[in-house]
């Protein structure tokens, strides 16, 4: 079955939360903050491919969602970045958002980021300074 138009909901991944943590070690007096930053959310990327000739795949898959970023951890551990989603579409695909053209994929292998993932949040170790030694 040939399908030349499709309406899909595209959702980028959310960024992970930053961590609020303080060092707790037996022989370290005031350990200080050591919360890590959250990971980035995944992007939704459309790629033009000459091997695909119809949008029939979108009849059953009407929502495309990228992976969310992971939360930061203690000991300044950065959260996991969300995986990007690569969607193959036919060459000549015009991507519209609210009636406005976002991308026109006219060459094989051409890519466009349709939804950009969120940035991860900052952990409390990111905000420490000489005057602000215990940020919350």
XYZ file of C-alpha atoms in Angstrom:
136
model
C 0.000 0.000 0.000
C 1.403 3.390 -0.994
C 1.154 6.115 1.643
C 2.408 9.599 0.810
C 1.302 11.566 3.914
C 1.517 10.726 7.592
C 0.814 12.494 10.852
C 3.093 11.457 13.705
C 3.830 12.778 17.163
C 7.555 13.307 17.698
C 8.849 13.597 21.272
C 12.470 14.266 22.203
C 13.993 12.817 25.366
C 13.996 14.823 28.553
C 17.247 15.660 30.291
C 18.058 13.848 33.538
C 17.941 15.456 36.958
C 21.081 16.643 38.701
C 21.988 14.998 42.000
C 22.032 16.618 45.431
C 24.637 14.771 47.469
C 27.413 15.452 49.981
C 30.546 13.400 50.623
C 30.379 11.209 53.688
C 33.668 9.584 54.567
C 34.953 8.520 57.926
C 38.144 10.591 58.081
C 37.069 13.575 55.916
C 35.679 16.424 57.999
C 33.415 18.599 55.903
C 33.290 16.550 52.716
C 31.508 19.063 50.551
C 29.083 18.659 47.652
C 29.595 15.893 45.108
C 26.304 15.541 43.208
C 26.714 14.798 39.474
C 25.014 16.370 36.457
C 22.109 14.718 34.650
C 22.449 13.212 31.176
C 21.163 14.743 27.927
C 17.903 13.583 26.375
C 17.936 11.849 23.000
C 17.206 13.571 19.672
C 14.770 12.452 16.992
C 16.602 12.482 13.643
C 14.995 11.907 10.229
C 17.258 10.543 7.494
C 16.407 10.386 3.790
C 16.974 6.957 2.296
C 16.568 5.758 -1.272
C 15.777 2.268 0.085
C 12.467 3.499 1.550
C 9.727 4.465 -0.873
C 6.596 4.948 1.248
C 5.502 6.263 4.652
C 3.457 3.122 5.397
C 5.553 2.393 8.521
C 3.973 5.414 10.205
C 0.453 3.958 9.971
C 1.154 1.698 12.960
C 3.852 3.772 14.651
C 2.290 7.174 15.212
C 4.437 8.259 18.154
C 8.220 8.469 17.956
C 9.879 9.066 21.321
C 13.581 9.300 22.080
C 15.112 8.010 25.304
C 15.251 10.241 28.386
C 18.564 11.104 30.053
C 19.539 9.456 33.321
C 19.837 11.222 36.654
C 23.224 12.225 38.028
C 24.747 10.236 40.856
C 26.943 10.681 43.879
C 30.715 11.086 43.529
C 30.093 13.540 40.653
C 28.871 10.771 38.330
C 27.290 12.115 35.144
C 23.908 10.605 34.224
C 23.460 8.421 31.146
C 22.755 10.276 27.903
C 19.566 9.274 26.106
C 19.872 7.381 22.816
C 18.975 9.186 19.592
C 16.223 7.765 17.376
C 17.059 7.534 13.655
C 13.964 7.378 11.441
C 14.379 6.441 7.776
C 12.063 8.314 5.383
C 11.881 8.401 1.567
C 13.991 10.876 -0.383
C 11.915 13.996 -1.062
C 10.121 13.993 2.304
C 8.947 17.385 3.514
C 8.577 17.627 7.310
C 5.997 20.138 8.534
C 5.270 21.440 12.027
C 2.052 23.447 12.358
C 2.025 24.003 8.596
C 5.581 25.394 8.528
C 8.363 23.496 6.779
C 10.983 22.239 9.229
C 13.086 20.095 6.893
C 13.140 19.128 3.218
C 15.105 15.902 2.778
C 15.983 15.789 -0.916
C 19.255 13.817 -1.016
C 20.070 10.261 0.044
C 21.713 10.272 3.487
C 20.617 13.815 4.362
C 19.681 14.140 8.041
C 17.660 16.663 10.016
C 17.093 16.887 13.767
C 13.333 17.180 14.132
C 13.187 17.237 17.948
C 16.213 18.144 20.067
C 16.655 16.428 23.441
C 16.773 18.381 26.686
C 19.907 19.301 28.597
C 20.624 17.502 31.836
C 20.248 19.315 35.134
C 23.233 20.436 37.176
C 24.252 18.611 40.344
C 25.165 20.548 43.469
C 28.906 20.032 42.820
C 28.440 22.274 39.773
C 27.503 25.236 41.995
C 30.276 25.074 44.597
C 32.680 27.963 44.971
C 34.989 29.374 47.627
C 32.206 31.449 49.166
C 29.351 28.987 48.615
C 30.796 25.755 49.973
C 27.576 23.793 50.597
C 25.058 24.600 47.836
C 21.640 22.999 48.021
